[in-house]
Amino acid sequence: MAAAAVVAPQAEASESWYLALLGFAEHFRTSSPPKIRLCVHCLQAVFQFKPPQRIEARTHLQLGSVLYHHTKNSELARQHLEKAWFISQQIPQFEDVKFEAASLLSELYCRENSVDSAKPLLRKAIQISQQTPYWHCRLLFQLAQLHTLEKDLVSACDLLGVGAEYARVVGSEYTRGITLEPRQESSPTDHLPGDRRPSPIWHAQALFLLSKGMLLLMERKLQEVHPLLTLCGQIVENWQGNPIQKESLRVFFLVLQVTHYLDAGQVKSVKPCLKQLQQCIQTISTLHDDEILPSNPADLFHWLPKEHMCVLVYLVTVMHSMQAGYLEKAQKYTDKALMQLEKLKMLDSSPILSSFQVILLEHIIMCRLVTGHKATALQEISQVCQLCQQSPRLFSNHAAQLHTLLGLYCISVNCMDNAEAQFTTALRLTTHQELWTFIVTNLASVYIREGNRHQELYSLLERINPDHNFPVSSHCLRAAAFYIRGLFSFFQGRYNEAKRFLRETLKMSNAEDLNRLTACSLVLLGHIFYVLGNHRESNNMVVPAMQLASKIPDMSVQLWSSALLRGKVIPSPRLADTYYYLFFQIR
């Protein structure tokens, strides 16, 4: 505990009773298991000595922090943090306590769903922190994140723009970016005796710009994204700093590029960026933090911890593998990522880990359905439900995806009425254009298979017409829309029209290595030729479809191809064992 006492601020270190109580409090906090009640008692005892304002404010902050992080007594935590914020504003040159209290108090307000209290608090703290670059940037990030969680992306982008300009003015080159997290193993205010904040940071510019690029991608403002990403790429390549910071920036930049390509359904075009990203995370994993500590302690800021970045790279690799139809590869990386997540969640309660876990499970569920493991898929859907129930925000963000997954499962077991109900519910819950298009495409396949929903089907097909005003820019989804048109024409007996649509699907899917769409299109073309009596041409389509389906592997297309090759398909099949859900990253 001597080390803990040494770092107490010089002005406060002369009080021996204060150091003794802090030492005891820290001892109880770091015990195994922690003795939080005794820690709190020690800190409360400080007030019995009627301490000066600086000690009083700092103790309120420490009590608020311990109660916030280690107990469920939010009311008492809020009272202490509010007192720390109020008292510290009256003390000159007391920025570390003042802004730490404002930051933590706003977090607590948000946790209590008192966002209207958090916003003015952060705005005031931002206003008075302009002479403290570290805290000014961090508070800007925090308020931008709050607006993002409320889906007010315009306000969030504006704040990040302010941050980027501020960082430029103060000479920073690293922080123009996402929500900043100090790279420390414990919460900043958990270190009781006085956690001095680092000197002004000079590396904010790149992070602010990259964060703004991320939000612009979420808003689909692609005309603004492209020049911004180009600028970010130049900054990242030219920035001279310690290796782990540079590589972290590059990971952030490449993650944005990869997700941009995947949103556009460009599975083949993304491969060079994805390869760079995978190499980059390998480089980071070989760097040891203690070997590259910068001279400026403020440089300890990273947009994500290294371990979280590894999981994120696994996640985007899974997303790519699913779209490309490499399902065994997707399962391999999902297993690795989930194993890593389980280890991290034992030590880290960060909400982003649960988000990663849910998205990974959403992808592996689709994988199970294609490979025929329906019971396992249903168990994993239940697991996603349990995870989402632990967090209202997570449930709100993934409710549409959950209903979509249930709809896909219902298709796989041939329960079309239930599939329709799930997809219809999902459509009501989503505002995400790509997810909406994905759901409508699958709902159209349900109506096609039911055979008696022509009015609803025509309405849906008009809304996802790939030849005219297609609602999204995704190459993959547009190719899927052509496939759905071909499928409908096939069931209507308009074979020439069906072949035209399917050839368009093949053209688009081959251009971007969309293997599952290619396999589905080939086998359906083969079926058309089979119905027309052209068995030779049918085999020319079905054999490569069978080979591709075996490589994916896609159980339904394999069964369909096998039936055609054996000549056991009736001329007008219902295709009851074939599923037409097409892969897109559900987020």
PDB file of N, CA and C in Angstrom, residues 231-285:
ATOM      1  N   LEU A 231      -8.567  10.537 -47.049  1.00  0.00           N
ATOM      2  CA  LEU A 231      -7.765  11.386 -46.166  1.00  0.00           C
ATOM      3  C   LEU A 231      -7.257  10.593 -44.969  1.00  0.00           C
ATOM      4  N   CYS A 232      -8.141   9.773 -44.382  1.00  0.00           N
ATOM      5  CA  CYS A 232      -7.734   8.955 -43.233  1.00  0.00           C
ATOM      6  C   CYS A 232      -6.596   8.004 -43.608  1.00  0.00           C
ATOM      7  N   GLY A 233      -6.707   7.399 -44.796  1.00  0.00           N
ATOM      8  CA  GLY A 233      -5.653   6.492 -45.244  1.00  0.00           C
ATOM      9  C   GLY A 233      -4.308   7.190 -45.348  1.00  0.00           C
ATOM     10  N   GLN A 234      -4.311   8.420 -45.850  1.00  0.00           N
ATOM     11  CA  GLN A 234      -3.072   9.181 -45.968  1.00  0.00           C
ATOM     12  C   GLN A 234      -2.498   9.513 -44.590  1.00  0.00           C
ATOM     13  N   ILE A 235      -3.379   9.912 -43.672  1.00  0.00           N
ATOM     14  CA  ILE A 235      -2.924  10.258 -42.320  1.00  0.00           C
ATOM     15  C   ILE A 235      -2.322   9.042 -41.633  1.00  0.00           C
ATOM     16  N   VAL A 236      -2.999   7.905 -41.757  1.00  0.00           N
ATOM     17  CA  VAL A 236      -2.514   6.684 -41.102  1.00  0.00           C
ATOM     18  C   VAL A 236      -1.160   6.272 -41.654  1.00  0.00           C
ATOM     19  N   GLU A 237      -1.004   6.324 -42.966  1.00  0.00           N
ATOM     20  CA  GLU A 237       0.262   5.888 -43.572  1.00  0.00           C
ATOM     21  C   GLU A 237       1.414   6.838 -43.247  1.00  0.00           C
ATOM     22  N   ASN A 238       1.101   8.117 -43.152  1.00  0.00           N
ATOM     23  CA  ASN A 238       2.159   9.103 -42.938  1.00  0.00           C
ATOM     24  C   ASN A 238       2.460   9.369 -41.474  1.00  0.00           C
ATOM     25  N   TRP A 239       1.558   8.919 -40.588  1.00  0.00           N
ATOM     26  CA  TRP A 239       1.737   9.236 -39.181  1.00  0.00           C
ATOM     27  C   TRP A 239       2.924   8.479 -38.604  1.00  0.00           C
ATOM     28  N   GLN A 240       3.772   9.191 -37.886  1.00  0.00           N
ATOM     29  CA  GLN A 240       4.953   8.595 -37.275  1.00  0.00           C
ATOM     30  C   GLN A 240       4.739   8.532 -35.767  1.00  0.00           C
ATOM     31  N   GLY A 241       4.559   7.349 -35.253  1.00  0.00           N
ATOM     32  CA  GLY A 241       4.340   7.185 -33.825  1.00  0.00           C
ATOM     33  C   GLY A 241       4.779   5.803 -33.408  1.00  0.00           C
ATOM     34  N   ASN A 242       4.467   5.412 -32.169  1.00  0.00           N
ATOM     35  CA  ASN A 242       4.897   4.081 -31.746  1.00  0.00           C
ATOM     36  C   ASN A 242       4.111   3.027 -32.512  1.00  0.00           C
ATOM     37  N   PRO A 243       4.673   1.839 -32.684  1.00  0.00           N
ATOM     38  CA  PRO A 243       4.104   0.830 -33.591  1.00  0.00           C
ATOM     39  C   PRO A 243       2.675   0.419 -33.262  1.00  0.00           C
ATOM     40  N   ILE A 244       2.373   0.222 -31.975  1.00  0.00           N
ATOM     41  CA  ILE A 244       1.038  -0.301 -31.662  1.00  0.00           C
ATOM     42  C   ILE A 244      -0.043   0.730 -31.951  1.00  0.00           C
ATOM     43  N   GLN A 245       0.277   2.021 -31.779  1.00  0.00           N
ATOM     44  CA  GLN A 245      -0.691   3.062 -32.133  1.00  0.00           C
ATOM     45  C   GLN A 245      -0.930   3.098 -33.635  1.00  0.00           C
ATOM     46  N   LYS A 246       0.150   3.038 -34.377  1.00  0.00           N
ATOM     47  CA  LYS A 246       0.030   3.091 -35.839  1.00  0.00           C
ATOM     48  C   LYS A 246      -0.771   1.904 -36.355  1.00  0.00           C
ATOM     49  N   GLU A 247      -0.460   0.718 -35.846  1.00  0.00           N
ATOM     50  CA  GLU A 247      -1.179  -0.475 -36.292  1.00  0.00           C
ATOM     51  C   GLU A 247      -2.646  -0.453 -35.846  1.00  0.00           C
ATOM     52  N   SER A 248      -2.906   0.120 -34.660  1.00  0.00           N
ATOM     53  CA  SER A 248      -4.294   0.236 -34.196  1.00  0.00           C
ATOM     54  C   SER A 248      -5.095   1.146 -35.112  1.00  0.00           C
ATOM     55  N   LEU A 249      -4.487   2.269 -35.493  1.00  0.00           N
ATOM     56  CA  LEU A 249      -5.143   3.165 -36.439  1.00  0.00           C
ATOM     57  C   LEU A 249      -5.402   2.462 -37.767  1.00  0.00           C
ATOM     58  N   ARG A 250      -4.418   1.679 -38.202  1.00  0.00           N
ATOM     59  CA  ARG A 250      -4.584   0.981 -39.478  1.00  0.00           C
ATOM     60  C   ARG A 250      -5.708  -0.053 -39.385  1.00  0.00           C
ATOM     61  N   VAL A 251      -5.814  -0.741 -38.234  1.00  0.00           N
ATOM     62  CA  VAL A 251      -6.909  -1.701 -38.051  1.00  0.00           C
ATOM     63  C   VAL A 251      -8.254  -0.990 -38.145  1.00  0.00           C
ATOM     64  N   PHE A 252      -8.375   0.152 -37.468  1.00  0.00           N
ATOM     65  CA  PHE A 252      -9.619   0.925 -37.505  1.00  0.00           C
ATOM     66  C   PHE A 252      -9.958   1.308 -38.941  1.00  0.00           C
ATOM     67  N   PHE A 253      -8.968   1.834 -39.656  1.00  0.00           N
ATOM     68  CA  PHE A 253      -9.166   2.258 -41.044  1.00  0.00           C
ATOM     69  C   PHE A 253      -9.576   1.085 -41.927  1.00  0.00           C
ATOM     70  N   LEU A 254      -8.888  -0.046 -41.785  1.00  0.00           N
ATOM     71  CA  LEU A 254      -9.170  -1.203 -42.630  1.00  0.00           C
ATOM     72  C   LEU A 254     -10.517  -1.847 -42.282  1.00  0.00           C
ATOM     73  N   VAL A 255     -10.901  -1.830 -40.993  1.00  0.00           N
ATOM     74  CA  VAL A 255     -12.223  -2.336 -40.613  1.00  0.00           C
ATOM     75  C   VAL A 255     -13.317  -1.539 -41.314  1.00  0.00           C
ATOM     76  N   LEU A 256     -13.146  -0.204 -41.356  1.00  0.00           N
ATOM     77  CA  LEU A 256     -14.118   0.635 -42.062  1.00  0.00           C
ATOM     78  C   LEU A 256     -14.163   0.296 -43.548  1.00  0.00           C
ATOM     79  N   GLN A 257     -12.994   0.105 -44.146  1.00  0.00           N
ATOM     80  CA  GLN A 257     -12.957  -0.234 -45.572  1.00  0.00           C
ATOM     81  C   GLN A 257     -13.630  -1.581 -45.840  1.00  0.00           C
ATOM     82  N   VAL A 258     -13.297  -2.570 -45.028  1.00  0.00           N
ATOM     83  CA  VAL A 258     -13.851  -3.915 -45.236  1.00  0.00           C
ATOM     84  C   VAL A 258     -15.366  -3.908 -45.069  1.00  0.00           C
ATOM     85  N   THR A 259     -15.868  -3.265 -44.005  1.00  0.00           N
ATOM     86  CA  THR A 259     -17.324  -3.245 -43.804  1.00  0.00           C
ATOM     87  C   THR A 259     -18.020  -2.440 -44.901  1.00  0.00           C
ATOM     88  N   HIS A 260     -17.339  -1.432 -45.413  1.00  0.00           N
ATOM     89  CA  HIS A 260     -17.909  -0.659 -46.530  1.00  0.00           C
ATOM     90  C   HIS A 260     -18.093  -1.562 -47.753  1.00  0.00           C
ATOM     91  N   TYR A 261     -17.077  -2.357 -48.075  1.00  0.00           N
ATOM     92  CA  TYR A 261     -17.180  -3.290 -49.195  1.00  0.00           C
ATOM     93  C   TYR A 261     -18.260  -4.344 -48.947  1.00  0.00           C
ATOM     94  N   LEU A 262     -18.314  -4.877 -47.710  1.00  0.00           N
ATOM     95  CA  LEU A 262     -19.299  -5.913 -47.413  1.00  0.00           C
ATOM     96  C   LEU A 262     -20.714  -5.356 -47.444  1.00  0.00           C
ATOM     97  N   ASP A 263     -20.899  -4.121 -46.964  1.00  0.00           N
ATOM     98  CA  ASP A 263     -22.211  -3.487 -47.085  1.00  0.00           C
ATOM     99  C   ASP A 263     -22.635  -3.382 -48.544  1.00  0.00           C
ATOM    100  N   ALA A 264     -21.662  -3.164 -49.410  1.00  0.00           N
ATOM    101  CA  ALA A 264     -21.948  -3.060 -50.841  1.00  0.00           C
ATOM    102  C   ALA A 264     -22.049  -4.428 -51.504  1.00  0.00           C
ATOM    103  N   GLY A 265     -21.854  -5.516 -50.726  1.00  0.00           N
ATOM    104  CA  GLY A 265     -21.944  -6.868 -51.282  1.00  0.00           C
ATOM    105  C   GLY A 265     -20.808  -7.219 -52.221  1.00  0.00           C
ATOM    106  N   GLN A 266     -19.670  -6.548 -52.074  1.00  0.00           N
ATOM    107  CA  GLN A 266     -18.531  -6.762 -52.983  1.00  0.00           C
ATOM    108  C   GLN A 266     -17.527  -7.702 -52.319  1.00  0.00           C
ATOM    109  N   VAL A 267     -17.845  -8.971 -52.350  1.00  0.00           N
ATOM    110  CA  VAL A 267     -17.083  -9.979 -51.621  1.00  0.00           C
ATOM    111  C   VAL A 267     -15.702 -10.197 -52.223  1.00  0.00           C
ATOM    112  N   LYS A 268     -15.595 -10.126 -53.544  1.00  0.00           N
ATOM    113  CA  LYS A 268     -14.303 -10.319 -54.200  1.00  0.00           C
ATOM    114  C   LYS A 268     -13.424  -9.071 -54.083  1.00  0.00           C
ATOM    115  N   SER A 269     -14.021  -7.909 -54.264  1.00  0.00           N
ATOM    116  CA  SER A 269     -13.256  -6.669 -54.228  1.00  0.00           C
ATOM    117  C   SER A 269     -12.641  -6.400 -52.860  1.00  0.00           C
ATOM    118  N   VAL A 270     -13.251  -6.949 -51.801  1.00  0.00           N
ATOM    119  CA  VAL A 270     -12.790  -6.653 -50.450  1.00  0.00           C
ATOM    120  C   VAL A 270     -11.565  -7.474 -50.058  1.00  0.00           C
ATOM    121  N   LYS A 271     -11.239  -8.509 -50.816  1.00  0.00           N
ATOM    122  CA  LYS A 271     -10.201  -9.450 -50.381  1.00  0.00           C
ATOM    123  C   LYS A 271      -8.853  -8.799 -50.085  1.00  0.00           C
ATOM    124  N   PRO A 272      -8.333  -7.869 -50.922  1.00  0.00           N
ATOM    125  CA  PRO A 272      -7.039  -7.247 -50.582  1.00  0.00           C
ATOM    126  C   PRO A 272      -7.077  -6.506 -49.252  1.00  0.00           C
ATOM    127  N   CYS A 273      -8.170  -5.767 -49.001  1.00  0.00           N
ATOM    128  CA  CYS A 273      -8.289  -5.032 -47.728  1.00  0.00           C
ATOM    129  C   CYS A 273      -8.386  -6.001 -46.551  1.00  0.00           C
ATOM    130  N   LEU A 274      -9.152  -7.069 -46.723  1.00  0.00           N
ATOM    131  CA  LEU A 274      -9.313  -8.045 -45.647  1.00  0.00           C
ATOM    132  C   LEU A 274      -7.984  -8.721 -45.332  1.00  0.00           C
ATOM    133  N   LYS A 275      -7.215  -9.019 -46.368  1.00  0.00           N
ATOM    134  CA  LYS A 275      -5.903  -9.635 -46.149  1.00  0.00           C
ATOM    135  C   LYS A 275      -4.984  -8.682 -45.388  1.00  0.00           C
ATOM    136  N   GLN A 276      -4.992  -7.397 -45.757  1.00  0.00           N
ATOM    137  CA  GLN A 276      -4.196  -6.403 -45.030  1.00  0.00           C
ATOM    138  C   GLN A 276      -4.620  -6.327 -43.569  1.00  0.00           C
ATOM    139  N   LEU A 277      -5.930  -6.363 -43.331  1.00  0.00           N
ATOM    140  CA  LEU A 277      -6.447  -6.297 -41.970  1.00  0.00           C
ATOM    141  C   LEU A 277      -5.975  -7.492 -41.147  1.00  0.00           C
ATOM    142  N   GLN A 278      -6.031  -8.677 -41.727  1.00  0.00           N
ATOM    143  CA  GLN A 278      -5.598  -9.873 -41.009  1.00  0.00           C
ATOM    144  C   GLN A 278      -4.103  -9.836 -40.711  1.00  0.00           C
ATOM    145  N   GLN A 279      -3.313  -9.324 -41.665  1.00  0.00           N
ATOM    146  CA  GLN A 279      -1.875  -9.183 -41.430  1.00  0.00           C
ATOM    147  C   GLN A 279      -1.601  -8.155 -40.342  1.00  0.00           C
ATOM    148  N   CYS A 280      -2.393  -7.088 -40.351  1.00  0.00           N
ATOM    149  CA  CYS A 280      -2.212  -6.012 -39.387  1.00  0.00           C
ATOM    150  C   CYS A 280      -2.472  -6.500 -37.963  1.00  0.00           C
ATOM    151  N   ILE A 281      -3.531  -7.279 -37.774  1.00  0.00           N
ATOM    152  CA  ILE A 281      -3.843  -7.745 -36.425  1.00  0.00           C
ATOM    153  C   ILE A 281      -2.804  -8.767 -35.966  1.00  0.00           C
ATOM    154  N   GLN A 282      -2.218  -9.499 -36.895  1.00  0.00           N
ATOM    155  CA  GLN A 282      -1.125 -10.405 -36.533  1.00  0.00           C
ATOM    156  C   GLN A 282       0.077  -9.615 -36.047  1.00  0.00           C
ATOM    157  N   THR A 283       0.354  -8.493 -36.712  1.00  0.00           N
ATOM    158  CA  THR A 283       1.464  -7.635 -36.290  1.00  0.00           C
ATOM    159  C   THR A 283       1.228  -7.094 -34.890  1.00  0.00           C
ATOM    160  N   ILE A 284       0.000  -6.619 -34.640  1.00  0.00           N
ATOM    161  CA  ILE A 284      -0.327  -6.068 -33.318  1.00  0.00           C
ATOM    162  C   ILE A 284      -0.176  -7.128 -32.231  1.00  0.00           C
ATOM    163  N   SER A 285      -0.597  -8.348 -32.534  1.00  0.00           N
ATOM    164  CA  SER A 285      -0.557  -9.408 -31.518  1.00  0.00           C
ATOM    165  C   SER A 285       0.871  -9.763 -31.120  1.00  0.00           C
TER     166      SER A 285
END
